[in-house]
Short mmCIF file of C-alpha atoms in Angstrom, two decimals:
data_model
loop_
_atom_site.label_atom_id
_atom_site.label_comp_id
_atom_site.label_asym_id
_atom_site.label_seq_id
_atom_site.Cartn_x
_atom_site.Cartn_y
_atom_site.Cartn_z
CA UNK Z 74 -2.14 -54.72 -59.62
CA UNK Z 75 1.52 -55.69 -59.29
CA UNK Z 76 2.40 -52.26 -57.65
CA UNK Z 77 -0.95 -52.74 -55.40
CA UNK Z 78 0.82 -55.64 -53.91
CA UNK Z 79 4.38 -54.16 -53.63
CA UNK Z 80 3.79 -50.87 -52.48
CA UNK Z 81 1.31 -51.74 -49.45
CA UNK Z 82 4.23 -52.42 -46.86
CA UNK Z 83 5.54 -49.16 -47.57
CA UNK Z 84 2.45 -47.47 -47.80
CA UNK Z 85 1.88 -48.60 -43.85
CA UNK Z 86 5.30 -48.17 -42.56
CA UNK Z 87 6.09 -44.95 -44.11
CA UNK Z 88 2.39 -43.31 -44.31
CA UNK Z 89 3.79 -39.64 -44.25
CA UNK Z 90 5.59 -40.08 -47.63
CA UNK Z 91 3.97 -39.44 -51.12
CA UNK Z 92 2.61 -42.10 -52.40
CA UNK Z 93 5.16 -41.69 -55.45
CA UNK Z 94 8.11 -42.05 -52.73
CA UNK Z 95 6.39 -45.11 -51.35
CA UNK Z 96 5.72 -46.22 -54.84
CA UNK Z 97 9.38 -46.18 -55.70
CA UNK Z 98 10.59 -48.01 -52.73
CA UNK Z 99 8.10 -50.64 -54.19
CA UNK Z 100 10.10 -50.41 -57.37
CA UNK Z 101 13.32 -51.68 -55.31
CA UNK Z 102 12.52 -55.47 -55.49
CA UNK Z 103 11.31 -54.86 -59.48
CA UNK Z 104 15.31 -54.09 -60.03
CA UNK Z 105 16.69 -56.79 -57.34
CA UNK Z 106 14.80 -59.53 -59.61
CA UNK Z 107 15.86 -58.00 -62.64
CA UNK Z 108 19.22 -58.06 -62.02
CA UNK Z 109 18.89 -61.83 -60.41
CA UNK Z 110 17.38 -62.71 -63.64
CA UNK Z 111 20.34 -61.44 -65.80
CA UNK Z 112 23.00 -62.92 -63.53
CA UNK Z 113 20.39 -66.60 -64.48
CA UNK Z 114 20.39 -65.48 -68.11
CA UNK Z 115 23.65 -65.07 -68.57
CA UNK Z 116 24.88 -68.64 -66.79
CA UNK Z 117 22.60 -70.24 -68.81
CA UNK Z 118 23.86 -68.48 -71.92
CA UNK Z 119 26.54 -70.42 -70.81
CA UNK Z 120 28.74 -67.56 -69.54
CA UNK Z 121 30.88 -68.49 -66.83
CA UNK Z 122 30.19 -67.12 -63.03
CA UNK Z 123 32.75 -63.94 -63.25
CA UNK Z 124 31.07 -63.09 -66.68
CA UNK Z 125 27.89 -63.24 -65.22
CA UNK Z 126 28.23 -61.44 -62.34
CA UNK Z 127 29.66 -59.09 -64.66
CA UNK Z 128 27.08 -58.89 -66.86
CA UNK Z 129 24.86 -58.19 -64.10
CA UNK Z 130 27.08 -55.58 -62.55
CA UNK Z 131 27.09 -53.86 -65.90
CA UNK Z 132 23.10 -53.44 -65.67
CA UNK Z 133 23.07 -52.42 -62.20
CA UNK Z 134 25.52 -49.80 -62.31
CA UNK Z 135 24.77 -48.45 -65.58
CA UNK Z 136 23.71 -44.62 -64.59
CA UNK Z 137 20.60 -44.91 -67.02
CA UNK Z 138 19.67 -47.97 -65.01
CA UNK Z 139 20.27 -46.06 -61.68
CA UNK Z 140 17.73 -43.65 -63.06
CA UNK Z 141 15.81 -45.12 -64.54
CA UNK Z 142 14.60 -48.42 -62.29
CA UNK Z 143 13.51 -46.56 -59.59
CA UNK Z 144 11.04 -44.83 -61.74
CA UNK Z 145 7.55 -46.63 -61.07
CA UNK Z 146 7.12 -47.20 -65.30
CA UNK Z 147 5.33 -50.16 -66.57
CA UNK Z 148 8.31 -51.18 -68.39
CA UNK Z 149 10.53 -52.32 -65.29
CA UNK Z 150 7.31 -54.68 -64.80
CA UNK Z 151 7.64 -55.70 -68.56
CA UNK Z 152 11.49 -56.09 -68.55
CA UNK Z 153 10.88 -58.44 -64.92
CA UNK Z 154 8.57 -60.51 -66.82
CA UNK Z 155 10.28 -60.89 -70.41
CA UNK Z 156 13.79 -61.98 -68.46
CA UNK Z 157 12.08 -64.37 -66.45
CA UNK Z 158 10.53 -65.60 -69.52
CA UNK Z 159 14.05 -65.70 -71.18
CA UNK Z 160 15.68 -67.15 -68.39
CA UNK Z 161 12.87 -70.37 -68.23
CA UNK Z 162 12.98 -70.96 -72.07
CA UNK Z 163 17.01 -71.30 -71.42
CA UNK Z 164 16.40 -73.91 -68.42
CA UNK Z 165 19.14 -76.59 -68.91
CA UNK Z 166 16.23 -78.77 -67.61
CA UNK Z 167 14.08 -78.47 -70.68
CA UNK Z 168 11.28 -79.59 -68.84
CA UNK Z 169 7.81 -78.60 -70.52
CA UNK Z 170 6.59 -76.99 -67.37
CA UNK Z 171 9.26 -74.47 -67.32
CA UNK Z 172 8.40 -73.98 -71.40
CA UNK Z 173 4.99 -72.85 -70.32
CA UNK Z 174 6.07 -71.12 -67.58
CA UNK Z 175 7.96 -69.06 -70.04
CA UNK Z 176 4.65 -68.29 -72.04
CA UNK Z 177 2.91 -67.49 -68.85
CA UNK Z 178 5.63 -64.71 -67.85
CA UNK Z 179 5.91 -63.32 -71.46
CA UNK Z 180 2.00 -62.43 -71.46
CA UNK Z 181 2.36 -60.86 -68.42
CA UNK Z 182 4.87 -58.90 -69.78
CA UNK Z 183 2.88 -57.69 -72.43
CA UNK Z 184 0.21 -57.46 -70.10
CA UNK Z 185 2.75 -54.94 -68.30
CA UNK Z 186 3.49 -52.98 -71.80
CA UNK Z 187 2.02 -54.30 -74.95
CA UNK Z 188 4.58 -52.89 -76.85
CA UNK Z 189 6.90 -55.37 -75.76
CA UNK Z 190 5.39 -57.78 -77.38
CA UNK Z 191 7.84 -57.12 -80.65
CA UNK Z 192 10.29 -59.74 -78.69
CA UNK Z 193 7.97 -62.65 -79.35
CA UNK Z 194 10.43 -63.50 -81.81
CA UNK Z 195 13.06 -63.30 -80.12
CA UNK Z 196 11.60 -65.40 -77.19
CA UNK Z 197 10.74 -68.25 -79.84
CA UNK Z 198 14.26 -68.29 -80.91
CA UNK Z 199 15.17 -68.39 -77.61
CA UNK Z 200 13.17 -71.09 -76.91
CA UNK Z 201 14.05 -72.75 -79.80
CA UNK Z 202 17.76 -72.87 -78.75
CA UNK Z 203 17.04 -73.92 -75.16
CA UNK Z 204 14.31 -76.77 -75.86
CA UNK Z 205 15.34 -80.57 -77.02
CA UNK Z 206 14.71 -81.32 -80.99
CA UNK Z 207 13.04 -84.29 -79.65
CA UNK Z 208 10.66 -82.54 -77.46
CA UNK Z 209 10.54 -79.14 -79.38
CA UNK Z 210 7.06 -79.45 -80.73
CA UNK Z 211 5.99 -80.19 -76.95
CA UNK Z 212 7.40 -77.50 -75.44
CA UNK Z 213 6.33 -74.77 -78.29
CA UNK Z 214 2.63 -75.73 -78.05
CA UNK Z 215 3.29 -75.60 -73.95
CA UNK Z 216 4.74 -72.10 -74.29
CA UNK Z 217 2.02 -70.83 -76.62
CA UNK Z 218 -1.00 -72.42 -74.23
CA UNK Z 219 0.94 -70.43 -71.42
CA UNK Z 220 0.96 -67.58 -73.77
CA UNK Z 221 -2.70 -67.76 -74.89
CA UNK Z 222 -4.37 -68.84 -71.95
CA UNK Z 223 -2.64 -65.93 -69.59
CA UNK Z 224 -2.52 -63.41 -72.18
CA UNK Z 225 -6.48 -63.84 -73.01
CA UNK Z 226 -7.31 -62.31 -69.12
CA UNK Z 227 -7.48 -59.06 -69.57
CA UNK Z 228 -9.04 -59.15 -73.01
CA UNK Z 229 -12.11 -60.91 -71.40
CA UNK Z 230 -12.43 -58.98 -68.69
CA UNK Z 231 -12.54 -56.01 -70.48
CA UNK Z 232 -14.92 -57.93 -73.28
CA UNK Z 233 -17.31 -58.50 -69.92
CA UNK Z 234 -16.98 -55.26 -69.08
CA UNK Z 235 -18.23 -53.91 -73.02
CA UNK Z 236 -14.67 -52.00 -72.91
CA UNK Z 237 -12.94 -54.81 -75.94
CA UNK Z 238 -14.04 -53.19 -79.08
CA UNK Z 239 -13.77 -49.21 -79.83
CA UNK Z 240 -17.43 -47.32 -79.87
CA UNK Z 241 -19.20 -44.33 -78.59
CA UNK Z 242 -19.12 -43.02 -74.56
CA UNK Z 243 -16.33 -45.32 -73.66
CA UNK Z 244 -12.95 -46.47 -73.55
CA UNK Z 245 -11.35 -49.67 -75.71
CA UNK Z 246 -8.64 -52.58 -75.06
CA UNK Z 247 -8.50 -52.66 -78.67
CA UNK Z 248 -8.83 -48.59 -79.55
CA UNK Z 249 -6.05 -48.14 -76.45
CA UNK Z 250 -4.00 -50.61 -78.48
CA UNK Z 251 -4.23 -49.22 -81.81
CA UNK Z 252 -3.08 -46.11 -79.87
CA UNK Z 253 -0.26 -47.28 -78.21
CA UNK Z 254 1.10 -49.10 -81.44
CA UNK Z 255 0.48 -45.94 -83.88
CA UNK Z 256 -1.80 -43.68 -83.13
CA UNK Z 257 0.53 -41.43 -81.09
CA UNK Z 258 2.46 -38.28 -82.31
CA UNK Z 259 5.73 -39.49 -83.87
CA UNK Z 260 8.91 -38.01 -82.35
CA UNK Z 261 11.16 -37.77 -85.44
CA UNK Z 262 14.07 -39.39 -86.55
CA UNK Z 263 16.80 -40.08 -84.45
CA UNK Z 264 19.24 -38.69 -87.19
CA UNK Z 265 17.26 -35.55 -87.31
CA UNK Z 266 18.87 -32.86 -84.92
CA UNK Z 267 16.07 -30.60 -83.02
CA UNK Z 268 13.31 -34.21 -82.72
CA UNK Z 269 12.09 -35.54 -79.84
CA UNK Z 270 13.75 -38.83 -80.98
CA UNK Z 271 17.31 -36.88 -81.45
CA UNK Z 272 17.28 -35.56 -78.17
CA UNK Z 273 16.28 -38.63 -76.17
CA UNK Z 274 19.17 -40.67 -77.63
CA UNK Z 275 21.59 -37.34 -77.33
CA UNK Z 276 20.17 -37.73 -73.68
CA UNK Z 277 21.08 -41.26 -73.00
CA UNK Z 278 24.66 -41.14 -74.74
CA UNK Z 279 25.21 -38.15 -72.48
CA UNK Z 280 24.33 -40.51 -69.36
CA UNK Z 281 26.19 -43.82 -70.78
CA UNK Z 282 28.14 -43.80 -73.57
CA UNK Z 283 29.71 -46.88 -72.44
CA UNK Z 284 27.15 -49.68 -72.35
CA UNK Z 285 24.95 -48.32 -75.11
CA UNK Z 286 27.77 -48.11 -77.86
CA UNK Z 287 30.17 -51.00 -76.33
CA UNK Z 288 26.71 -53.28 -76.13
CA UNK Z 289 25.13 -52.54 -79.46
CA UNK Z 290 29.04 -52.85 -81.15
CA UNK Z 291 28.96 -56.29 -78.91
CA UNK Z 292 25.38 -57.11 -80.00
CA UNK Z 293 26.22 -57.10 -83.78
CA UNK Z 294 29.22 -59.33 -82.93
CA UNK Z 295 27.36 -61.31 -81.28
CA UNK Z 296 25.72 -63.25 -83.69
CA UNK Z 297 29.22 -64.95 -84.41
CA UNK Z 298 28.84 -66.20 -81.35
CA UNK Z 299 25.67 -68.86 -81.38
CA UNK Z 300 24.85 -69.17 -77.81
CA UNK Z 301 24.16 -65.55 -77.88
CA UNK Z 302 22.17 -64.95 -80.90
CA UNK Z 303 19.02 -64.82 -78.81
CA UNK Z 304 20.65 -61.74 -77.05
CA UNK Z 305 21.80 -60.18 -80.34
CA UNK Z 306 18.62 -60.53 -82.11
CA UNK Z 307 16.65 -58.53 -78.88
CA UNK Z 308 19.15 -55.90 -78.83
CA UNK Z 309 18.47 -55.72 -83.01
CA UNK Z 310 14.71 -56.22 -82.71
CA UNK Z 311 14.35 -53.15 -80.13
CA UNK Z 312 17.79 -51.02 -81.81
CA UNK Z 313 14.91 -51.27 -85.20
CA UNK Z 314 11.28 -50.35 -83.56
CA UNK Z 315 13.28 -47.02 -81.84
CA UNK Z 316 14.62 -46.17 -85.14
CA UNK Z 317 11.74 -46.60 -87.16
CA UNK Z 318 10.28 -43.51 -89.16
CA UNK Z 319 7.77 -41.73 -87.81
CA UNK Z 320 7.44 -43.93 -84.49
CA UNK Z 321 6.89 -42.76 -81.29
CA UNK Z 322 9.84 -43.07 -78.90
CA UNK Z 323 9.36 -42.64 -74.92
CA UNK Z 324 11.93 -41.42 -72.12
CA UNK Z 325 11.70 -44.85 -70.58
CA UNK Z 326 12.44 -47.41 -74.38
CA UNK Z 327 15.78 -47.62 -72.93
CA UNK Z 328 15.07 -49.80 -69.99
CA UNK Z 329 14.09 -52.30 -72.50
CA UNK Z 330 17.75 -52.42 -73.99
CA UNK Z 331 19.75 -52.38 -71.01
CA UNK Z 332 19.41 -55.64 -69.66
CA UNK Z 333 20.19 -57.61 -73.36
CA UNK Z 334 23.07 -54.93 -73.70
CA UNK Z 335 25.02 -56.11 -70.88
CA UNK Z 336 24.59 -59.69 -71.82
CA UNK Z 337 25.54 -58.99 -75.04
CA UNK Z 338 28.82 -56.91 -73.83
CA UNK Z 339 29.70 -59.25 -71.16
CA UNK Z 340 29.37 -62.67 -73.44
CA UNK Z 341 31.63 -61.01 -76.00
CA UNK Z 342 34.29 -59.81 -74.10
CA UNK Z 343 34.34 -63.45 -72.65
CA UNK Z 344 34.00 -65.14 -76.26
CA UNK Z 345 37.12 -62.89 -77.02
CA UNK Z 346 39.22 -63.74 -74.21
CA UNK Z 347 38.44 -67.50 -73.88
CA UNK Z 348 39.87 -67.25 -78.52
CA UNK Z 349 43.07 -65.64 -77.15
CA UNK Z 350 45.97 -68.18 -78.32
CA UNK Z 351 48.06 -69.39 -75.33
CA UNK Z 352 47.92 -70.75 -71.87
CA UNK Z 353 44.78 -70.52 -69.09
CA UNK Z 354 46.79 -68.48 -66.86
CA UNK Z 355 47.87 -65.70 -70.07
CA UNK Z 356 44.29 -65.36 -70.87
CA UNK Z 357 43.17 -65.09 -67.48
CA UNK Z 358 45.57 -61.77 -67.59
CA UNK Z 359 44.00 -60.71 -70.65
CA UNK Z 360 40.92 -60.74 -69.19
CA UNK Z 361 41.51 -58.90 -66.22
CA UNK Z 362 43.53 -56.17 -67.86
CA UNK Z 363 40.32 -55.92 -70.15
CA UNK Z 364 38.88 -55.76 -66.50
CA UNK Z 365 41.30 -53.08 -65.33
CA UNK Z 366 41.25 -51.08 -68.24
CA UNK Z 367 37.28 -50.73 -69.16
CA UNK Z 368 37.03 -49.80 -64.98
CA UNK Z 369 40.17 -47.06 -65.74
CA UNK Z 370 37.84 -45.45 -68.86
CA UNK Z 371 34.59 -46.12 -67.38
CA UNK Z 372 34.47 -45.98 -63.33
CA UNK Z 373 34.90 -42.08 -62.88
CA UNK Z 374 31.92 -41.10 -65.40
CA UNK Z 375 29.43 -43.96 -63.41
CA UNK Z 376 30.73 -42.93 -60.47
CA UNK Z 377 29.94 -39.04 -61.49
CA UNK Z 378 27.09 -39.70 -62.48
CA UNK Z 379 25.19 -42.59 -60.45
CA UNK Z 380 26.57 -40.08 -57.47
CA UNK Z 381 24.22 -36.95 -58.82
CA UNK Z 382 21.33 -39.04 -59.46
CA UNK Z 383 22.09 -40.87 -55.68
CA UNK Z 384 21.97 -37.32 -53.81
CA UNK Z 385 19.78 -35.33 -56.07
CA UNK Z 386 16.46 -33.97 -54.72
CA UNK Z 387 14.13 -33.46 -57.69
CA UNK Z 388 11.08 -34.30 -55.58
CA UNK Z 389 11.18 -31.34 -53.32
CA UNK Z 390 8.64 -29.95 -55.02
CA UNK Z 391 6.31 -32.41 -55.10
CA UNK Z 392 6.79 -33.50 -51.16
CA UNK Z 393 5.74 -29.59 -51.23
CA UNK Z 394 2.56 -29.72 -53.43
CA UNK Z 395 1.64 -33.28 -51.49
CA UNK Z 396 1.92 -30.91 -47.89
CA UNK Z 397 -0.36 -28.46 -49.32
CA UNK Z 398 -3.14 -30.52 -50.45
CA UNK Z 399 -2.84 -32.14 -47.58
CA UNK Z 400 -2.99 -29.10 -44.77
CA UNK Z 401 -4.70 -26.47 -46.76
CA UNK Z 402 -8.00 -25.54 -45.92
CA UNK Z 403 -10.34 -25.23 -49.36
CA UNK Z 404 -13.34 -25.93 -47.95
CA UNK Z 405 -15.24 -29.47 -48.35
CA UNK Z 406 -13.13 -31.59 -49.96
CA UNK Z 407 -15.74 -33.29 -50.82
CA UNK Z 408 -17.39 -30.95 -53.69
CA UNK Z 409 -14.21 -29.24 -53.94
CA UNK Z 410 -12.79 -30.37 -57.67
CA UNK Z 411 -9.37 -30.81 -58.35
CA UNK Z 412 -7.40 -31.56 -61.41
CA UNK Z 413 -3.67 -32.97 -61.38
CA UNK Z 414 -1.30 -34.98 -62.94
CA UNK Z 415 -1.06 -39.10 -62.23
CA UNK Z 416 1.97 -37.90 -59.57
CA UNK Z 417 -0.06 -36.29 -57.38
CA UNK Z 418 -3.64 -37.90 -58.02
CA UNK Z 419 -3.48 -40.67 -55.04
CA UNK Z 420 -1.82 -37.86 -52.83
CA UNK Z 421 -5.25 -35.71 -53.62
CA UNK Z 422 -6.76 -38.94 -52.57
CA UNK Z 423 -5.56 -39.40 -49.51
CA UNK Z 424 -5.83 -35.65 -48.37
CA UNK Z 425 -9.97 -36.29 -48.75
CA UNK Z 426 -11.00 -35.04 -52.09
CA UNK Z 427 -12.99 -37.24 -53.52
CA UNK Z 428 -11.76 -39.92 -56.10
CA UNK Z 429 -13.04 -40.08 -59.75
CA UNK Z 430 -14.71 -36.72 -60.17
CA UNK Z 431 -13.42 -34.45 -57.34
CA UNK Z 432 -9.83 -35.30 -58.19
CA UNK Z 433 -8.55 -35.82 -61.85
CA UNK Z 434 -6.05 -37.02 -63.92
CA UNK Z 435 -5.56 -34.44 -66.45
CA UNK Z 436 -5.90 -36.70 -69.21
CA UNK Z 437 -9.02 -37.70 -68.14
CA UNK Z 438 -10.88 -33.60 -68.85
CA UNK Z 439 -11.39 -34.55 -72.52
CA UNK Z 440 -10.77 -38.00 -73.14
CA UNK Z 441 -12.50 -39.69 -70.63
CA UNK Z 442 -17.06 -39.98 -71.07
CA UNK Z 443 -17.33 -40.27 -67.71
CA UNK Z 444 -15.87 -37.40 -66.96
CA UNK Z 445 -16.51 -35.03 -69.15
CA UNK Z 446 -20.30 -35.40 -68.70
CA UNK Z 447 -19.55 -34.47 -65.24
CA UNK Z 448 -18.45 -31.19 -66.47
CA UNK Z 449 -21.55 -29.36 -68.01
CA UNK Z 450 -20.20 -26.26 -68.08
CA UNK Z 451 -16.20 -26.70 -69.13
CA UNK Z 452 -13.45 -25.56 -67.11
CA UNK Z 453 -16.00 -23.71 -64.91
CA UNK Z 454 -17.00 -26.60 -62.76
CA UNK Z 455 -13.05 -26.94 -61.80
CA UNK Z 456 -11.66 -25.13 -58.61
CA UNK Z 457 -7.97 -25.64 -58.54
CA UNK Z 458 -5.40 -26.86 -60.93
CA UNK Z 459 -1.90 -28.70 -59.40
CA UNK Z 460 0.05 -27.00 -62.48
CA UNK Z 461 3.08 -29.82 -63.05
CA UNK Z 462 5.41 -29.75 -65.70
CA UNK Z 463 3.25 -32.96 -67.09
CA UNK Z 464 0.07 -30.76 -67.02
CA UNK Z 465 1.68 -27.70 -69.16
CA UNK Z 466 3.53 -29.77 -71.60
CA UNK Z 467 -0.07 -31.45 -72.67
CA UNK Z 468 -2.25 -28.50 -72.09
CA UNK Z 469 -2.00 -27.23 -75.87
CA UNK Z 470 -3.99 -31.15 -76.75
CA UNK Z 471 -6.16 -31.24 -74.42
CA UNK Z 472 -8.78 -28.27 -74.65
CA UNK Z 473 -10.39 -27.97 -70.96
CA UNK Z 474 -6.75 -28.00 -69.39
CA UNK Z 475 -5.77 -25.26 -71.69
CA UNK Z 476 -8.84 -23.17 -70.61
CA UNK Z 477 -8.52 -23.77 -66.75
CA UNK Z 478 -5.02 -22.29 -67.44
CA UNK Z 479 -6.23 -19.69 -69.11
CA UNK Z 480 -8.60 -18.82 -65.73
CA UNK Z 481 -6.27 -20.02 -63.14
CA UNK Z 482 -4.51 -17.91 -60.79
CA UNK Z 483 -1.40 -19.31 -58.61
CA UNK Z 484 -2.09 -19.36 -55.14
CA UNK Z 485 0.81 -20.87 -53.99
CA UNK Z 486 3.90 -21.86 -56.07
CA UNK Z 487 6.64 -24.28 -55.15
CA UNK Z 488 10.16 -24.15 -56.67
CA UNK Z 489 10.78 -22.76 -59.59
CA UNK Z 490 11.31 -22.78 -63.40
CA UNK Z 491 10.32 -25.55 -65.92
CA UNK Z 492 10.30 -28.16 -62.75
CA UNK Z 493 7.92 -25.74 -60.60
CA UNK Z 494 4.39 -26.82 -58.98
CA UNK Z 495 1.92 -23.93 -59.58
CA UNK Z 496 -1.50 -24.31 -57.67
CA UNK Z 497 -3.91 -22.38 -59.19
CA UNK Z 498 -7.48 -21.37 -58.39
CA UNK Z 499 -9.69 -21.22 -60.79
CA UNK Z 500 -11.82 -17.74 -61.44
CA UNK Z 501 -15.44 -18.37 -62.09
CA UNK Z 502 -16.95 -15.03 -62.80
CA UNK Z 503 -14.99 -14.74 -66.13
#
C-alpha cells in the first residue's frame, strides 16, 4: 500500500521503465525522510546542529546505505516508521498527542516488518526518557492505544477475510508470523566461517568497516552517556537477534542498524569532545581535527565505493528480460502461463499475461492453494519459466520449480553467469 501510493507518479511519467526502476525511484523519498528523521532524532537527543547534521551525513553516505535504500525492501518502510516513532516519543513538547502518535507510527512499522517489533523496548525506554514523570502514565497508555488500535488493522482484516488463524487450503497472519519469527532455515553463526550468517557480515565489513565497528564500539560507550541510552540499547537489541543461534539473518538486517549507528557514533564523538579539559575555542579544534582526520581514513573507501554502486548497471539484464516479455510474440497471453520471480511479475503484468494464474510468483507453485489447484497436472500446465538468480537459488525447496527446470529449454538468454536471465520454454511431450 505505501509503495502503491509512491510509485504511481513514476509509474505515469516514466511508463517505459520496469516497474522495479520505477519502484526504486519511489524508494527516493523513503531515504529523504529517513535521513530527516535522524537529523530530528539526534537534536532531540540533544546533540548540537553540527553533530546532527553529522550524524545524518554518516547514514546517508554510508556505502551500505547507498545500496541498500534504494532497494524497494519492507524494511526502509519499517526503519521510516520506527524513527518517526523515536523521534515523537523524544518531542521536547511532551504533549500526549505526539505520545500516541508515536504508537501509531511504531505499528505501522511492524505492520511494514513484524520483525521489528523486538524494539518495543527500546521505544518504551525511549519514551520513558522523553515523557514528564508527572504525565508518564498518560502518555504510556496514549502510546499503547496508538499502538493497539493501529496495530489491530490488519489482524481484522485478515480475521474477516478467514486468513487469521493457520488451517487447511489457505494462507495465515498468524502461520506467516510463526514463519517469519522461526520457522525459516537458520543461516549459521556469524562466528562460523563458510554460513550464510558469516558471509553476510564478511559482506558488510567489506562495504563499511567504518560505521559498523566505530558505531557498535560507540554504542557500548554509549550507555555512559544517558541521553543516549535509548540509541545504545537499539543498536544492542538488534547487534543480539542477528547473533542469535540458529536465527535466520537476511541481506537487508543491516538497514535496521544503520540509522541508530550513526547516532550512536556521532553523540559520542560529541560527548568526548564537549569532556576535553580547556577552553571553547581548544575543543572546537579537537573536534574538527577528529573531523579532519576520520574524513582522511574514511573519505577515499566511501568515495570508492558509493562511486561503483552510483555507476554500476546490474539491471541490464532485467531491462532485457522486461523487453522480451514485452515484444515477444507467444501467442495469447491470455492462456499463455508464465512463472517468474516478484522482479519481473508486474512487468509480466503489464506485457498482457494474465495476473494470478497466467503469471506467477515462483513461490506461489507449491505454497500457495489457489494456485496449485490450478495446476492439475504439475509443471505441465506451465509454458515458460523467467529463470532469475532468485528462481534457481529456491528451486531445490520448491518441487514444481525444480521440475519445470528440469523440462525447460532456454530460448533466449540475457547476460551471463550467476546474474543471467534464462527464458525457458517448457517441453510438454516429456
Amino acid at each position: 500500500m505505501q509503495l502503491a501510493s509512491l510509485s504511481w507518479l513514476p509509474g505515469r511519467l516514466l511508463p517505459d521503465l520496469p516497474t522495479f526502476v520505477q519502484g526504486r525511484i519511489a524508494m527516493l523519498p523513503v531515504a529523504a525522510a529517513s535521513m530527516v528523521l535522524v537529523f530530528v532524532i539526534a537534536r532531540r537527543l540533544g546533540l548540537a546542529r553540527p553533530t546532527a547534521a553529522a550524524a545524518m551525513l554518516l547514514y546517508a553516505l554510508s556505502p551500505l546505505a547507498v545500496v541498500l535504500h534504494r532497494q524497494i525492501y519492507l524494511d526502509n518502510f519499517a526503519v521510516l516508521w520506527v524513527l518517526a516513532a523515536f523521534a515523537c516519543a523524544l518531542s521536547p513538547r511532551r504533549h500526549l498527542w505526539h505520545h500516541v502518535a508515536a504508537g501509531v507510527a511504531f505499528a505501522l512499522a511492524v505492520l511494514s516488518k513484524e520483525t521489528i517489533g523486538v524494539l518495543l523496548p527500546v521505544l518504551l525506554v525511549t519514551l520513558w526518557q522523553g515523557s514528564h514523570p508527572s504525565t508518564r502514565k498518560f502518555s504510556f497508555a496514549g502510546f499503547g492505544s496508538g499502538f493497539v488500535l493501529t496495530g489491530l488493522f490488519y489482524p481484522l482484516y485478515a480475521l474477516l477475510k478467514g486468513e487469521l488463524f493457520p488451517g487447511d487450503g489457505h494462507v495465515s497472519l498468524l502461520g506467516t508470523l510463526k514463519f517469519q519469527l522461526g520457522g525459516r532455515e537458520g543461516s549459521g553463526s556469524a562466528f562460523q566461517d563458510g554460513t550464510d550468517a558469516h558471509q553476510l557480515f564478511t559482506d558488510w565489513l567489506e562495504r563499511d568497516p567504518y560505521l559498523l565497528i566505530g558505531g557498535a564500539a560507540a554504542a557500548a560507550c554509549a550507555f555512559a552517556v544517558p541521553r543516549l541510552r535509548p540509541v545504545a540499547c537499539a543498536v544492542l537489541v538488534l547487534t543480539l537477534v542477528a547473533l542469535r543461534p540458529g536465527g535466520y539473518l537476511p541481506q537487508m538486517y543491516i538497514v535496521q542498524v544503520l540509522p541508530f549507528l550513526a547516532l550512536a557514533l556521532a553523540g559520542v564523538a560529541e560527548a568526548v569532545v564537549t569532556r576535553l579539559p580547556g577552553r571553547p575555542h581548544l575543543r572546537t579544534t579537537a573536534a574538527l581535527a577528529a573531523v579532519a582526520l576520520a574524513a582522511v581514513v574514511t573519505a577515499p573507501h566511501w568515495y570508492d565505493k558509493d562511486r561503483a554502486a552510483a555507476r554500476a548497471d546490474d539491471n541490464g539484464v532485467y531491462h532485457d528480460a522486461a523487453r522480451w516479455l514485452r515484444d515477444t510474440p507467444v501467442g495469447d497471453r491470455d492462456r499463455v502461463r508464465v512463472v517468474t520471480d516478484g522482479v519481473l511479475w508486474l512487468d509480466a503484468v503489464d506485457a498482457g499475461y494474465r495476473p494470478g494464474t497466467g503469471v506467477i510468483w515462483h513461490y506461489k507453485l507449491d505454497q500457495d492453494p489457489a494456485v496449485t489447484k490450478t495446476l492439475p497436472h504439475g509443471w505441465r500446465d506451465i509454458d515458460y519459466v523467467v529463470s532469475t538468480p532468485a528462481l534457481r537459488g529456491e528451486r531445490e525447496h520448491l518441487p514444481t520449480l525444480r521440475d519445470l527446470f528440469a523440462h525447460g529449454t532456454p530460448v533466449a538468454t540475457f547476460g551471463e553467469g550467476g546474474g543471467r536471465i534464462d527464458i525457458l520454454r517448457i517441453r510438454h511431450d516429456e
